[in-house]
CSV table of C-alpha atoms in Angstrom, one decimal:
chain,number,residue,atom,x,y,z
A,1,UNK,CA,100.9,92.9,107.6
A,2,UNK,CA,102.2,96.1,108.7
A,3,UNK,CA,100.1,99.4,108.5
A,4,UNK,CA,102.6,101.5,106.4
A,5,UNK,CA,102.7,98.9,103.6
A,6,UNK,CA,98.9,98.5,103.5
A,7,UNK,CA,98.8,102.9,103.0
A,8,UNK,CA,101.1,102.5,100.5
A,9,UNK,CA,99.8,99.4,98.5
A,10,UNK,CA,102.9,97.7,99.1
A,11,UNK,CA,103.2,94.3,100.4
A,12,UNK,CA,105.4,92.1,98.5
A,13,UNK,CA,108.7,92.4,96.5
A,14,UNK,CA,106.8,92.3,93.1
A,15,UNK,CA,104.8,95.1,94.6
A,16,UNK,CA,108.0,96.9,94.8
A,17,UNK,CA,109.1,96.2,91.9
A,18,UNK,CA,106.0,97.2,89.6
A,19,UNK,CA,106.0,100.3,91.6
A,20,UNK,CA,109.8,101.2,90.5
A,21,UNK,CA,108.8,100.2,87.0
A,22,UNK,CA,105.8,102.8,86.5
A,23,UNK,CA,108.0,105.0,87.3
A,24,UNK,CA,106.8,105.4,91.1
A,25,UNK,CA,110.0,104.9,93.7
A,26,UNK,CA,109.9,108.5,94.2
A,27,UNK,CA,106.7,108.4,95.8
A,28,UNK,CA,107.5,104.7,97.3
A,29,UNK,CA,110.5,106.4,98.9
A,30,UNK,CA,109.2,109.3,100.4
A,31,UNK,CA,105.7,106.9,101.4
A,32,UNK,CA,108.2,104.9,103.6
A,33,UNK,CA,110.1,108.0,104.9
A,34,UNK,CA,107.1,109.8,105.8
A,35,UNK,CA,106.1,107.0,107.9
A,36,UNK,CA,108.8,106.5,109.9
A,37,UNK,CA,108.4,110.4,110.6
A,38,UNK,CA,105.3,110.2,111.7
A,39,UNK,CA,106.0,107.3,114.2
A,40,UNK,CA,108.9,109.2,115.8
A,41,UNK,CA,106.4,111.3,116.1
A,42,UNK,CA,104.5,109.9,118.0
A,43,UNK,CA,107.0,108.6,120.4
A,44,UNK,CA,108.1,112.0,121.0
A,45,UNK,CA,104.8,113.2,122.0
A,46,UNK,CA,104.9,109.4,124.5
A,47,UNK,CA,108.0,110.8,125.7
A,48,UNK,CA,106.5,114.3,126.3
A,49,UNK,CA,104.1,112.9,128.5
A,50,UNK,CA,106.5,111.5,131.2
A,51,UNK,CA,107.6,114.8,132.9
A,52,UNK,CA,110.0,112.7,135.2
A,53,UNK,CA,112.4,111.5,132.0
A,54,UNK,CA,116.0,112.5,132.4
A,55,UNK,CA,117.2,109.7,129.5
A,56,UNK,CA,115.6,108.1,126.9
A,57,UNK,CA,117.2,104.6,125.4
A,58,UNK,CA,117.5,103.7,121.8
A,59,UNK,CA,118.3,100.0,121.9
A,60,UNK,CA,118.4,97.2,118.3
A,61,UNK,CA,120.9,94.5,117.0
A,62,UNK,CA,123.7,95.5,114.7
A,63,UNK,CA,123.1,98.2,111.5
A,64,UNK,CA,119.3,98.9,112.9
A,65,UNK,CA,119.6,102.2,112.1
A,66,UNK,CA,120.1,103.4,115.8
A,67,UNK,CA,122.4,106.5,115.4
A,68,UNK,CA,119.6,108.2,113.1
A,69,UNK,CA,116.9,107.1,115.0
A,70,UNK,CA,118.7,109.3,118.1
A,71,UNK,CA,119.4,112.4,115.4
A,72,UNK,CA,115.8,112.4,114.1
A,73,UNK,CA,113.9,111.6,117.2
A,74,UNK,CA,115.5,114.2,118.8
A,75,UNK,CA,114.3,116.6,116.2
A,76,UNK,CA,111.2,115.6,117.2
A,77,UNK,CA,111.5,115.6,120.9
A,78,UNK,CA,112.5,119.3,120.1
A,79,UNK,CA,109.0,120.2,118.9
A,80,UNK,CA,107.6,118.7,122.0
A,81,UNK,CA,109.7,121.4,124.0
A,82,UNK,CA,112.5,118.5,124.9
A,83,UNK,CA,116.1,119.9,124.5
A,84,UNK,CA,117.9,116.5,124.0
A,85,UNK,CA,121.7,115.7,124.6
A,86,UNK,CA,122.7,112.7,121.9
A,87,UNK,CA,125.2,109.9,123.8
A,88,UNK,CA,126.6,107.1,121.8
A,89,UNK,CA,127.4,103.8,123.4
A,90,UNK,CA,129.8,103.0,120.6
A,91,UNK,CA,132.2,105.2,122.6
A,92,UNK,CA,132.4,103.3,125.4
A,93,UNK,CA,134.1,100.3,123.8
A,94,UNK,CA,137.1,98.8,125.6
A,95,UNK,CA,140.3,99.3,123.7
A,96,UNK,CA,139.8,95.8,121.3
A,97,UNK,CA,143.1,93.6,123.3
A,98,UNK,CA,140.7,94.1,126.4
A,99,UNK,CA,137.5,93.3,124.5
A,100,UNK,CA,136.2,89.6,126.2
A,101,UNK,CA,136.4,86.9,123.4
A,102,UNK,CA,134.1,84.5,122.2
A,103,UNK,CA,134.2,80.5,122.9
A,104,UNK,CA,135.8,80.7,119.4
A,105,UNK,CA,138.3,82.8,120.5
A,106,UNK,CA,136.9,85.6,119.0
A,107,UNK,CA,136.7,89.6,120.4
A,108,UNK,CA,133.1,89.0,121.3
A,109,UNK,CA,132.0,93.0,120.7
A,110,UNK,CA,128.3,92.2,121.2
A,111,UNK,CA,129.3,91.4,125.1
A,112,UNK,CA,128.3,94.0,127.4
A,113,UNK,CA,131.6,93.6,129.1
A,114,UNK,CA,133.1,94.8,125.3
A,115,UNK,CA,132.2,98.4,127.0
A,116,UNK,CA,133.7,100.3,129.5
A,117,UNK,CA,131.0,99.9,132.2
A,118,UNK,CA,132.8,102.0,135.1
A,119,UNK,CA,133.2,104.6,132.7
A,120,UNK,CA,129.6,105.3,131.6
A,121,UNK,CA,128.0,104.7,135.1
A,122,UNK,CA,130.3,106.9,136.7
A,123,UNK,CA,129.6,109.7,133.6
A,124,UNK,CA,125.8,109.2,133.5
A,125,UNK,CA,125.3,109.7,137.0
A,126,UNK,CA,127.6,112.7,137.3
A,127,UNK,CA,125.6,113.9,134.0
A,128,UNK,CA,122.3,113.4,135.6
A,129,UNK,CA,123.7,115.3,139.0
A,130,UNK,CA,124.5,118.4,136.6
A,131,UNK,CA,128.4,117.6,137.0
A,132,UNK,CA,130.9,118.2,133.1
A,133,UNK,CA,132.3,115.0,132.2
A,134,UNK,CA,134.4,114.6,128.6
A,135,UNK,CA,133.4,112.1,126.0
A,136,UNK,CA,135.3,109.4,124.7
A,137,UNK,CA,135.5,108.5,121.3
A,138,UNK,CA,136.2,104.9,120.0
A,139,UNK,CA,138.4,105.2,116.7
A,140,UNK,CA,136.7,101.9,115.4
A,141,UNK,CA,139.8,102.0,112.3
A,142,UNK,CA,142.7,101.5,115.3
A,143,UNK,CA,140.4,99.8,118.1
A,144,UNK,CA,141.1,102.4,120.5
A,145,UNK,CA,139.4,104.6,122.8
A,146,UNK,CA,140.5,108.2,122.7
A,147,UNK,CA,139.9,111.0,124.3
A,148,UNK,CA,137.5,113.5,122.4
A,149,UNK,CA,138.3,116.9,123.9
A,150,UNK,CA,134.5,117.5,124.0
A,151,UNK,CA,132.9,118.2,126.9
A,152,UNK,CA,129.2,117.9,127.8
A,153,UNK,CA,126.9,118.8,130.7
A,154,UNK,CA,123.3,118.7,131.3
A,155,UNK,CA,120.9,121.2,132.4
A,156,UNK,CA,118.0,120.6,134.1
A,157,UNK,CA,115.6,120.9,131.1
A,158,UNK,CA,117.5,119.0,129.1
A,159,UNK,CA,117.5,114.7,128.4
A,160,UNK,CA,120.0,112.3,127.6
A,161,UNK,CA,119.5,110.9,124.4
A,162,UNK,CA,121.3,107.6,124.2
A,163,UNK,CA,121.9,104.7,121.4
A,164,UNK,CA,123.7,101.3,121.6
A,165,UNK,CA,123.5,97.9,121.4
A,166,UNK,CA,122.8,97.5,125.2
A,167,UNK,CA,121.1,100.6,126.0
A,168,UNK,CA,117.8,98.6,127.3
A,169,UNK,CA,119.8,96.4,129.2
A,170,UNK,CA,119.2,96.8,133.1
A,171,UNK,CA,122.9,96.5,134.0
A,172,UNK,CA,123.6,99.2,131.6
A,173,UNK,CA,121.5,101.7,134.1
A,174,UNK,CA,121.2,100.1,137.3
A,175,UNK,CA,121.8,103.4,139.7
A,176,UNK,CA,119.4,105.7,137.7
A,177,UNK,CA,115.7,105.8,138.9
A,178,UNK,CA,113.4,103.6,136.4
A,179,UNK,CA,111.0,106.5,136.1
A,180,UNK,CA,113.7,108.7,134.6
A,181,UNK,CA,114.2,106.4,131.6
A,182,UNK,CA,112.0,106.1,128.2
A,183,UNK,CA,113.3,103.0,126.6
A,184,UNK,CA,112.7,102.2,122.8
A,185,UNK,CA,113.6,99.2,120.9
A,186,UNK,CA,114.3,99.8,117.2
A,187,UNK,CA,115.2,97.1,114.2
A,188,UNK,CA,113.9,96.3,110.7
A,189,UNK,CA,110.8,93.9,111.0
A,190,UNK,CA,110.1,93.4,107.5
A,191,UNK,CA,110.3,90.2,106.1
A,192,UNK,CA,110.2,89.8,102.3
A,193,UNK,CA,109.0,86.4,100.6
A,194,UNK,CA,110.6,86.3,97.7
A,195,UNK,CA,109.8,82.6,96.5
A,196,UNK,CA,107.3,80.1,98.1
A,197,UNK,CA,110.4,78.5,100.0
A,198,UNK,CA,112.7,81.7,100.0
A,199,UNK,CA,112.8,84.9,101.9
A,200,UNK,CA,114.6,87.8,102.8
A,201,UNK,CA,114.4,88.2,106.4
A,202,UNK,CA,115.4,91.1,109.0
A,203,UNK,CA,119.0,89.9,109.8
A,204,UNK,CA,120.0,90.1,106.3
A,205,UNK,CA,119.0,93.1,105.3
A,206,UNK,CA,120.7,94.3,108.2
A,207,UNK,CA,123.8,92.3,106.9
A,208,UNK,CA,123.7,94.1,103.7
A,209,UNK,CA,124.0,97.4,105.2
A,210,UNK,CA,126.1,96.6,107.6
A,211,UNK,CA,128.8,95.3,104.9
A,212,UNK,CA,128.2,98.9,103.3
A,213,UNK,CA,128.8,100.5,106.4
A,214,UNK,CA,131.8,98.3,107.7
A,215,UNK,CA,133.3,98.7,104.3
A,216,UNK,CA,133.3,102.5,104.0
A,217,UNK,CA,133.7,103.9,107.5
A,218,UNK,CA,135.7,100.8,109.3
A,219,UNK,CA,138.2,99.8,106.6
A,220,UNK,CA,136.5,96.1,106.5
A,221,UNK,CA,136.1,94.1,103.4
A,222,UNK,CA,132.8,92.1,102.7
A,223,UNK,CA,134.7,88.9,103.9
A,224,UNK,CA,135.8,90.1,106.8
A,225,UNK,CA,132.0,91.4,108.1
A,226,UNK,CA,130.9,88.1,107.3
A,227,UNK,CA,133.1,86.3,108.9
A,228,UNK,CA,132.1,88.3,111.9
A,229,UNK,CA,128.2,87.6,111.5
A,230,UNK,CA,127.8,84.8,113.5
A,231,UNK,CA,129.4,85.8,116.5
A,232,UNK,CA,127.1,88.9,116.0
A,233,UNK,CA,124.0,87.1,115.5
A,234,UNK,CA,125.3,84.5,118.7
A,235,UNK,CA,125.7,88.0,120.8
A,236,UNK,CA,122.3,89.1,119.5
A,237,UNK,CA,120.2,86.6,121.2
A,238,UNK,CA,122.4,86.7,124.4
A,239,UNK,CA,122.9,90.4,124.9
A,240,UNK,CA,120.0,92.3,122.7
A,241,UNK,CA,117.0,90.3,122.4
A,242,UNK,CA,115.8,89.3,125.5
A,243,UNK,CA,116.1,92.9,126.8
A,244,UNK,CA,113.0,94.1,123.9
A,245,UNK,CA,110.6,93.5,126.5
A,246,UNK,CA,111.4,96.0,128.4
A,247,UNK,CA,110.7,98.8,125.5
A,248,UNK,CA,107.9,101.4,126.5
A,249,UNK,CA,107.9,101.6,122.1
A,250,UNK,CA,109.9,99.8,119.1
A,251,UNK,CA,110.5,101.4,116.2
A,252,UNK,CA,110.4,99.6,113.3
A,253,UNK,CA,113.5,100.9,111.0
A,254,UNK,CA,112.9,98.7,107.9
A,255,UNK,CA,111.4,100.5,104.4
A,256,UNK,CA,110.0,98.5,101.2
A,257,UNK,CA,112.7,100.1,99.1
A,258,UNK,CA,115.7,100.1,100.9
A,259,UNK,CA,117.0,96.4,99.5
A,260,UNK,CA,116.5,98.0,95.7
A,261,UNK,CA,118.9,101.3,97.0
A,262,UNK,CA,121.1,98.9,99.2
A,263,UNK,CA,121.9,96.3,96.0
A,264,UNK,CA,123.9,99.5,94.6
A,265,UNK,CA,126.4,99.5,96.8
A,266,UNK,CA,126.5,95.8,98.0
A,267,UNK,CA,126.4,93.8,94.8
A,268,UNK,CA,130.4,95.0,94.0
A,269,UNK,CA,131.1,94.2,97.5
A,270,UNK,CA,129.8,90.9,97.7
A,271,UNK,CA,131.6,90.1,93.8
A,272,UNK,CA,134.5,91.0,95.2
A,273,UNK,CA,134.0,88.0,97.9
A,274,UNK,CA,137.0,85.1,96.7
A,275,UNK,CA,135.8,81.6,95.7
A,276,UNK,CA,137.8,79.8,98.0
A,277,UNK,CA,136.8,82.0,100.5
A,278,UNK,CA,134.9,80.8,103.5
A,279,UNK,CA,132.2,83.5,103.2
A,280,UNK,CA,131.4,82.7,99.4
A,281,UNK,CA,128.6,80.4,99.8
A,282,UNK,CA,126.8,83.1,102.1
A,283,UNK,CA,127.9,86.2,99.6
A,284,UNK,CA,126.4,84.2,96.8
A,285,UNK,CA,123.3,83.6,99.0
A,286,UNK,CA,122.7,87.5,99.7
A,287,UNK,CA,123.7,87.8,95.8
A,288,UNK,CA,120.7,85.5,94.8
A,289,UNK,CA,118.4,87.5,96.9
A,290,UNK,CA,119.0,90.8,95.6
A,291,UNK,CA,118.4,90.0,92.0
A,292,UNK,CA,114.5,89.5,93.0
A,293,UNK,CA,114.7,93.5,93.5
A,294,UNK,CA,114.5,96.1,90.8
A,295,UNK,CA,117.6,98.5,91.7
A,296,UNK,CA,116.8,102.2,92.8
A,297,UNK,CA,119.0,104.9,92.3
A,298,UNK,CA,119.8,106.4,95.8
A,299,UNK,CA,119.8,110.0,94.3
A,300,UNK,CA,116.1,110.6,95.8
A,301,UNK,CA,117.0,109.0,99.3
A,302,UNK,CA,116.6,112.1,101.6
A,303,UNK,CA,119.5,113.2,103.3
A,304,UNK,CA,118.2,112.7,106.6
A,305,UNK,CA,117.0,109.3,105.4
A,306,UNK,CA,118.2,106.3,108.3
A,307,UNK,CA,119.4,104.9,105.2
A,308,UNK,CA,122.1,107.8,104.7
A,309,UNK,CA,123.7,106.3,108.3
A,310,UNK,CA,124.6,103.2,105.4
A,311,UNK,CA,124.8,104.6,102.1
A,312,UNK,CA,126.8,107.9,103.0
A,313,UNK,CA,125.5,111.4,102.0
A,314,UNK,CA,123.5,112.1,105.1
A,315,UNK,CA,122.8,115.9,106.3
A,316,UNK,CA,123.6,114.1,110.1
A,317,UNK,CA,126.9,114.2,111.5
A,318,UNK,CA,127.7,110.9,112.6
């Protein structure tokens, strides 16, 4: 059972649910975000410790909650007297005709060969060696890579702050010095039981905000993201997983409420799936599990709340 649920008195969905209905999600809400706080915390202080650490890896499967991970544990690094530089690897992605496929024929994006590996190497090194590179940005609407005009450098006192998919994968950093990096592996870890024989699990409460998130900042219907979900999951276990055990700290990104804030936005989404669609029977499915939780209205979600990355309405810049 994890620590945060036992401090709040939360451990199962009906827990959750008797909580919203006294009239306490407020306080369930701000329990969780505290929490995760606290934790980044803490592995800022880790970090803080290492005086030879020039970049620090955030690493987790699809819609973990990485890019606010990076914002807010830099906040923290801050107070330890870090100055952190954020670097995304979602900007590295190959233009999507020269993405490797699948063995269905698919653009495999989970592939580390779906980024520009040259690229990145030859920027983080000339980062690291106090050289100005410019960043590239991936317009995820057109599948291109474009060039961002900005330009970044970094100072001695500074760190690299970098999120991605593959950011703990060796490959990924093969020409910098292991004692330069602090590698963190972050996902939801929650697991909800919500029957004897039923339960929500990690990967699809990940799903669910990643249909939110796919649907309002990539132009992709409900259908479409999960149509793409088992070639994700596939790329998961090949790409993301086995590299967790290299983490020097995980993170775990997953709140008690989250599913009650999420059903807002990805119930419409979800009815919206066709019945002679080939996704239908796994919309329904994600359907069925929401109506175990009482909805919450995302009003008192702080802005700087990972859940914000999803919903939309964070104070971050993304």
């Amino acid at each position: 059972m994890y620590k945060w649920q036992d401090l709040s008195k939360v451990r199962t969905v009906n827990d959750v649910n008797t909580a919203i209905k006294l009239g306490y999600s407020t306080t369930l809400i701000n329990v969780g975000e505290a929490w995760q706080e606290r934790k980044l915390a803490h592995i800022a202080y880790d970090i803080s410790q290492k005086k030879d650490v020039r970049v620090v890896l955030i690493a987790g499967p699809s819609s973990s909650g990485k890019t606010t991970t990076c914002k807010r544990l830099s906040i923290q690094l801050v107070l330890n007297e870090i100055w952190p530089v954020e670097l995304s690897l979602d900007d590295y992605f190959l233009d999507r005709e020269n993405t490797p496929r699948d063995a269905d024929g698919k653009y495999d994006f989970e592939s580390l060969y779906a980024l520009n590996l040259d690229l990145f190497n030859q920027q983080l090194t000339d980062l690291i060696a106090g050289k100005e590179v410019e960043l590239p940005r991936y317009n995820f609407v057109t599948g291109k890579s474009e060039k961002s005009g900005e330009k970044m450098s970094l100072a001695s006192n500074e760190v690299l702050v970098i999120e991605g998919i593959h950011a703990l994968n060796p490959e990924l950093t093969a020409h910098i010095p292991q004692e330069q990096i602090f590698r963190i592996f972050a996902a939801p870890m929650i697991v909800y039981p919500l029957t004897a024989e039923i339960e929500l699990r990690p990967e699809d409460n990940r799903l669910l905000r990643r249909i939110i998130r796919d649907y309002k900042y990539r132009g992709a219907s409900a259908q479409a993201t999960l149509g793409q979900w088992a070639s994700v999951r596939a790329g998961e276990k090949k790409w993301i997983l086995p590299y967790k055990k290299y983490a020097d700290a995980t993170f775990n990104t997953g709140m008690p409420y989250e599913v009650g804030v999420i059903k807002n936005q990805a119930e419409p989404l979800l009815q919206g799936v066709p019945k002679d669609d080939a996704e239908y029977a796994k919309a329904l499915e994600l359907l069925s599990f929401m109506t175990y939780f009482e909805k919450i209205s995302e009003n008192d979600v702080p802005k700087t709340s990972l859940l914000r990355e999803f919903l939309g309405g964070s104070s971050f810049v993304y």
